[in-house]
XYZ file of C-alpha atoms in Angstrom:
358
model
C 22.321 40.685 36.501
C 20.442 44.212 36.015
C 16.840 41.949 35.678
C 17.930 39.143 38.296
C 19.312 41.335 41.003
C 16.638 44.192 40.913
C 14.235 44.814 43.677
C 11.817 45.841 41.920
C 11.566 42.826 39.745
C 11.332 40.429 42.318
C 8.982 42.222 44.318
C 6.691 41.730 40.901
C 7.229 38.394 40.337
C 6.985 37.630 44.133
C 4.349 40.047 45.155
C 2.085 39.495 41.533
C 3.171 36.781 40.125
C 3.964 38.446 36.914
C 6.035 36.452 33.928
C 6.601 40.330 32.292
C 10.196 39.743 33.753
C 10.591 36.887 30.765
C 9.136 39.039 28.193
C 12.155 41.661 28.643
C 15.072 38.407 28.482
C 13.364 37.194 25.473
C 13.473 40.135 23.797
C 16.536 40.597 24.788
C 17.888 37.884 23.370
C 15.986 37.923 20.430
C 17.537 41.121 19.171
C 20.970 40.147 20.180
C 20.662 37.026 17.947
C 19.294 39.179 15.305
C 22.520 41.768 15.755
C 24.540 38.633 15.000
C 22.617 37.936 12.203
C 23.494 41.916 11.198
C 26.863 40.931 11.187
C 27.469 37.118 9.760
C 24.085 36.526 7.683
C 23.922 33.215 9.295
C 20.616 32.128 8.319
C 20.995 29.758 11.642
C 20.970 33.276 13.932
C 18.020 34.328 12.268
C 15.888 31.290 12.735
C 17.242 31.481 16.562
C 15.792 34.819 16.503
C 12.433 33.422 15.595
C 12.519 30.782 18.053
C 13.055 33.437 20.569
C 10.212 35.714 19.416
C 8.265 31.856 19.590
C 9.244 31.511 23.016
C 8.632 35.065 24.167
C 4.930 34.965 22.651
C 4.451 31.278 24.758
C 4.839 33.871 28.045
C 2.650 36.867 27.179
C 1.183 37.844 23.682
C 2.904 41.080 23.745
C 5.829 40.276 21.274
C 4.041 39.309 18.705
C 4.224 43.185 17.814
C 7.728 42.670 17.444
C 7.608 40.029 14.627
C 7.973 42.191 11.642
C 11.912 42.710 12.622
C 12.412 38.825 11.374
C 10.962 40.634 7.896
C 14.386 41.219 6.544
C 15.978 38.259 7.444
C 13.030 36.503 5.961
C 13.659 38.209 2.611
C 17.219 36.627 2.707
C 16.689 33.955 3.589
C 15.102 30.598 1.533
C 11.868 28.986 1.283
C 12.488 26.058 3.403
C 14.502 28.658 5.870
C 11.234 30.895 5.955
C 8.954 27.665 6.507
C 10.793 26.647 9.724
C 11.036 30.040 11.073
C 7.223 30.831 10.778
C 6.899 27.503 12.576
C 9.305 28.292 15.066
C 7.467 31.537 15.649
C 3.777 29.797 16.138
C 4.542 26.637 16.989
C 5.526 27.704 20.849
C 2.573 29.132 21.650
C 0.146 27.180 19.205
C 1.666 23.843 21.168
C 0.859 25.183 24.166
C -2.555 26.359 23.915
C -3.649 23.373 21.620
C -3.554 21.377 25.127
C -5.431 23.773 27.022
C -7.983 24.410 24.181
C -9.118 20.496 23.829
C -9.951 20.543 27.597
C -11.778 24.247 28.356
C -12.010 25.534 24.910
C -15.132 28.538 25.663
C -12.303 29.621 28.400
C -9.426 29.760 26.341
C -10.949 31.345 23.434
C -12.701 34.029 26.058
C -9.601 34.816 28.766
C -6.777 33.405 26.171
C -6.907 34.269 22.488
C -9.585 37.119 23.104
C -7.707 38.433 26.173
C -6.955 42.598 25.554
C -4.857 43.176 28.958
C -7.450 44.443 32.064
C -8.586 47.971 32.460
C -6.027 50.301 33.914
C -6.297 53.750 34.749
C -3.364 54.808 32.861
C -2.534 56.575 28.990
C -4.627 57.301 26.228
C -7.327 54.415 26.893
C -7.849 55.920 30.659
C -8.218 59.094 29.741
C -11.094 58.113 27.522
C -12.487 56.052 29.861
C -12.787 58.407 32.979
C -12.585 61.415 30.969
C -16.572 62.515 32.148
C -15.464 62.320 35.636
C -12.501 63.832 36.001
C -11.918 66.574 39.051
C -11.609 69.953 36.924
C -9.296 72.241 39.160
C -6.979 69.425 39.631
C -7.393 68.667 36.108
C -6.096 72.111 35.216
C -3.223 72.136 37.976
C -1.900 69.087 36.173
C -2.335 70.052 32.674
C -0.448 73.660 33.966
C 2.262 72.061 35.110
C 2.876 69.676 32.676
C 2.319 72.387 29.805
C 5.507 74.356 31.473
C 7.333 71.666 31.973
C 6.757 71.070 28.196
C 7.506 74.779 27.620
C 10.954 74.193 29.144
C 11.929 71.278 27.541
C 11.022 72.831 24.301
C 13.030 75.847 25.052
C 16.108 73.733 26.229
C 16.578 71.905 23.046
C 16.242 75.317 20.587
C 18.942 76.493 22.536
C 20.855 73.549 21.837
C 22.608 72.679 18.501
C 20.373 70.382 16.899
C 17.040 71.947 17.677
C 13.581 69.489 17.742
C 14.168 67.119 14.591
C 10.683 66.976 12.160
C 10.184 63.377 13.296
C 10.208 64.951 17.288
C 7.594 67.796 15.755
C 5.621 65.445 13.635
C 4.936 62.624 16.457
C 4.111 64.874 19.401
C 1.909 66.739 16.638
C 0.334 63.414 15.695
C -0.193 61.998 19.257
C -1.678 65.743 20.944
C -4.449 65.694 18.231
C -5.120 62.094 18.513
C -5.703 62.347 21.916
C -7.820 65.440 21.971
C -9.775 63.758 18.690
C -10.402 60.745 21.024
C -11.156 62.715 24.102
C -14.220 64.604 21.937
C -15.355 61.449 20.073
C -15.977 59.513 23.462
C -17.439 62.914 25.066
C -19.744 64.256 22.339
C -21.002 59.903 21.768
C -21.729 60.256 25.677
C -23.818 63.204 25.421
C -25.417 63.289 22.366
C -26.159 59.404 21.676
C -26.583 56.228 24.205
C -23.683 54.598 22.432
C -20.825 53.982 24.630
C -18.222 54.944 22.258
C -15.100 53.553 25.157
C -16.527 50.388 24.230
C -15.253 50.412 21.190
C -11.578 51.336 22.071
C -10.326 47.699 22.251
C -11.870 46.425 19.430
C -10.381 49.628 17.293
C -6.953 49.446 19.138
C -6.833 45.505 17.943
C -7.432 46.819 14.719
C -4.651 49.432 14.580
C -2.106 47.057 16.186
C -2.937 44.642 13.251
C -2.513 47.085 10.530
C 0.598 48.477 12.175
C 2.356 45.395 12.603
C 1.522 44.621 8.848
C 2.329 47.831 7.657
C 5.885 47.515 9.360
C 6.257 43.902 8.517
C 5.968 45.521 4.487
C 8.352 48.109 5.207
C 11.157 46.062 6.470
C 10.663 43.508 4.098
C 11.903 46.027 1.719
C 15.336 46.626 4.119
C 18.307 45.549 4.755
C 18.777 43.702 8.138
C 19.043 46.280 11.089
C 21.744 46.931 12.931
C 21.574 46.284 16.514
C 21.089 49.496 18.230
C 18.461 50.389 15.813
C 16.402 47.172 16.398
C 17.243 47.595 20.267
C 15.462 51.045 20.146
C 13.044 49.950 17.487
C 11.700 47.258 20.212
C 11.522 49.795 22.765
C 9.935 52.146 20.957
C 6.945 49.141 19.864
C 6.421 48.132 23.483
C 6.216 51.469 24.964
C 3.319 52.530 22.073
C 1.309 49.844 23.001
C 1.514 50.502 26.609
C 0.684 54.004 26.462
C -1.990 54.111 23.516
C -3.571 49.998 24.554
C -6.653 48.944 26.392
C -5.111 47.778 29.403
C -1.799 48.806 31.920
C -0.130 47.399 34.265
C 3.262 48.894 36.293
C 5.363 45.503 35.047
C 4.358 46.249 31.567
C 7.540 48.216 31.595
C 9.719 45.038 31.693
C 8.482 44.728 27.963
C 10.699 47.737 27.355
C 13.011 48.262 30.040
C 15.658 46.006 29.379
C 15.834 47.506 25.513
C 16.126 50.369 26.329
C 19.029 49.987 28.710
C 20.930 48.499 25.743
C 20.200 51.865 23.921
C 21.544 53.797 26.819
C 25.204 52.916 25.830
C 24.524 52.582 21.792
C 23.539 56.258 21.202
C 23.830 59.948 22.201
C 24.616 62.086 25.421
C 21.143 63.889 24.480
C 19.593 59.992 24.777
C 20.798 59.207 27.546
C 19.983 62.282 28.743
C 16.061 61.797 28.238
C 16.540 58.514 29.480
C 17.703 59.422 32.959
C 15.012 62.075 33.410
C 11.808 58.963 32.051
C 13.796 56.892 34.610
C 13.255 59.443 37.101
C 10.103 60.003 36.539
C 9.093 57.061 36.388
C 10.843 56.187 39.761
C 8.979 58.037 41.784
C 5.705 57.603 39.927
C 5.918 53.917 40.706
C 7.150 54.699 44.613
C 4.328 56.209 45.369
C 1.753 54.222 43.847
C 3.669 51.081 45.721
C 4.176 52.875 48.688
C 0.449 53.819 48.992
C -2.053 52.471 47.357
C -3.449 49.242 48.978
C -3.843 46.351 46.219
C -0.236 47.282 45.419
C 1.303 46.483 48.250
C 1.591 49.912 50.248
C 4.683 49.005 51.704
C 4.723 52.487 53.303
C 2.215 51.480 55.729
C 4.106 48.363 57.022
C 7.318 49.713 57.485
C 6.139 53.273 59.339
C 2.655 52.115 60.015
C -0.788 53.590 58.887
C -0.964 57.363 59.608
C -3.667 59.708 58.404
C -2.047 61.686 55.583
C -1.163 57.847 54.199
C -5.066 57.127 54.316
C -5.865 60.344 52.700
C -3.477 59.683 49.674
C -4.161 56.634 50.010
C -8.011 57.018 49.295
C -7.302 60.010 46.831
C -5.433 57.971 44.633
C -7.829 54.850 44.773
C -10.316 57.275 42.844
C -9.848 56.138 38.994
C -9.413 59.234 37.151
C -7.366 60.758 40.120
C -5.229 57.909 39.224
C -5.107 58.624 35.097
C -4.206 62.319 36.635
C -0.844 60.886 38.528
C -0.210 59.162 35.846
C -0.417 61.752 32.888
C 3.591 63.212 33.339
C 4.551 59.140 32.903
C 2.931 59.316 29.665
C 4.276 62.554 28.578
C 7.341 60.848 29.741
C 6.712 57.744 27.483
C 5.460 59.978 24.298
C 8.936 61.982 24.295
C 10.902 58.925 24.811
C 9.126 57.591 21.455
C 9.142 60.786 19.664
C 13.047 60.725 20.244
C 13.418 57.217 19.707
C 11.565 57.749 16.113
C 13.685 60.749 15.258
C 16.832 58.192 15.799
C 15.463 55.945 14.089
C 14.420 57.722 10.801
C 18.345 58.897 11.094
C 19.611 54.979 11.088
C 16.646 54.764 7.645
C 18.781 57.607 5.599
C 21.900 56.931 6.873
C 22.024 53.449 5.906
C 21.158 53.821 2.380
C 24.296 56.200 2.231
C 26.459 53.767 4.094
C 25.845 51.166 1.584
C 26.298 53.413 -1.437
């Protein structure tokens, strides 16, 4: 009722014509069946779970990052068991682009298999992009703010009980210097050579996302099936990674995640939900304006109060690419202290459940 019923999603699926909306049911579903599985070891719930990660990769490519949570159902399961799932996991989307592929096979190849999301001015990948252009004093009004707001935050939860966990520290630690580390690479390239270093980022983003998945896949091969709030958040906590840190954005992207992490919002702490009510704030308004004003997203502003010249303005302002990656930088702080939280809960679930068990 929360997807079918929400403005927002049918203005998308209306308005853009996006399938994202599927994406978020799939998944969904898929870890629901998987929480069964949890619970009963039914071998049957697991290969439903694999027919809905099938299914879910037939709409977009996205879940395919998700596959490694079938790992430990996999290592329970038998060899004919494992055989049907991995062909319930392909066979969807291998069907359905075998027909395409006989007919325009240089097109499907190009805008299909090789297709990395388009270019948007959002994250870790826009910030490299338009990173030589951006306006400096509103550069440093933004970065200000943000760094008190961060301030505040940090000083709110050392006055709490439980203080920043490692994982929190470690994460945000990880994911500053990464960014910074980009930020120079693509900078000093641009000066100093006449390679094109933002080129690259796809290609080496592919990369990452392979060895990720892989290394994850390993890693819960080696566990014991998760239970369901753990794979809920563990979902979440995929998606919104590859939205923040990947090649391409778009606002319905967050339908990948969204419906995850609304399950989370009743399986874990007040502190969680919390955090989640400020991101969803956040990201309200973030995604008001941008509908409200800017032109190839509808501004809806303009047809219900007409065009007025403070509309144009922002209008125009925000148009401006690395303007836009500037809006858009407290959604991504947003997003990176959603995941640093989720991993903190999540490496709690790892060492609790070996003590459970014992």
């Amino acid at each position: 009722m929360g997807i079918a019923l929400n403005p927002i999603a049918i203005i998308l699926v209306c308005q853009h014509g996006n399938s994202d909306v599927q994406v978020g049911l799939l998944v969904v579903l898929t870890v629901a069946a998987l929480g069964t599985y949890w619970r009963s070891r039914d071998v049957v719930l697991w290969l439903c779970g694999c027919l809905l990660v099938g299914l879910g990769v037939l709409a977009k490519t996205a879940p395919l990052v998700i596959a490694p949570i079938l790992a430990p159902g996999a290592r329970l399961a038998s060899r004919t068991a494992r055989a049907l799932g991995v062909a319930l996991v392909v066979g969807p989307a291998a069907l359905g682009v075998a027909v395409i592929l006989a007919l325009a096979p240089s097109a499907v190849l190009d805008h299909v298999i090789g297709y990395r999301s388009t270019r948007g001015f959002f994250g870790v990948s826009g910030m490299v992009t338009e990173f030589g252009v951006f306006d400096l004093r509103f550069t440093v009004v933004t970065l200000g703010a943000l760094a008190a707001l961060a301030a505040i935050a940090v000083a709110w939860r050392w006055s709490e009980d439980e203080p920043l966990s490692r994982p929190d520290r470690s994460f945000l630690l990880i994911a500053g210097c990464l960014i910074v580390a980009l930020l120079w690479v693509a900078e000093a390239f641009d000066r100093l050579t006449s390679v094109d270093v933002r080129d690259y980022y796809i290609r080496g983003f592919t990369y990452v996302v392979f060895g990720a998945v892989a290394w994850l896949a390993y890693r819960l091969w080696r566990s014991p099936p998760l239970k369901p709030r753990a794979l809920f958040l563990l979902v979440a906590v995929i998606f919104m990674l590859v939205v923040a840190f990947g090649p391409g954005y778009g606002a319905h992207y967050a339908y990948w995640f969204i419906p995850a992490l609304v399950a989370t919002y009743v399986l874990f702490d007040h502190a969680w939900r919390r955090l989640l009510l400020v991101a969803y704030v956040v990201a309200s308004l973030t995604y008001a304006v941008e509908y409200a004003l800017v032109p190839f997203l509808g501004a809806y502003a303009v047809a219900m109060f007409g065009s007025s010249e403070w509309m144009t303005d922002v209008s125009d302002y925000l148009t401006v690419p690395h303007r836009w990656v500037i809006f858009r930088l407290p959604l991504l702080v947003v997003y990176l202290v959603v995941v640093a939280q989720g991993i903190a809960r999540l490496s709690k679930e790892a060492t609790s459940e070996p003590a459970a068990e014992a």
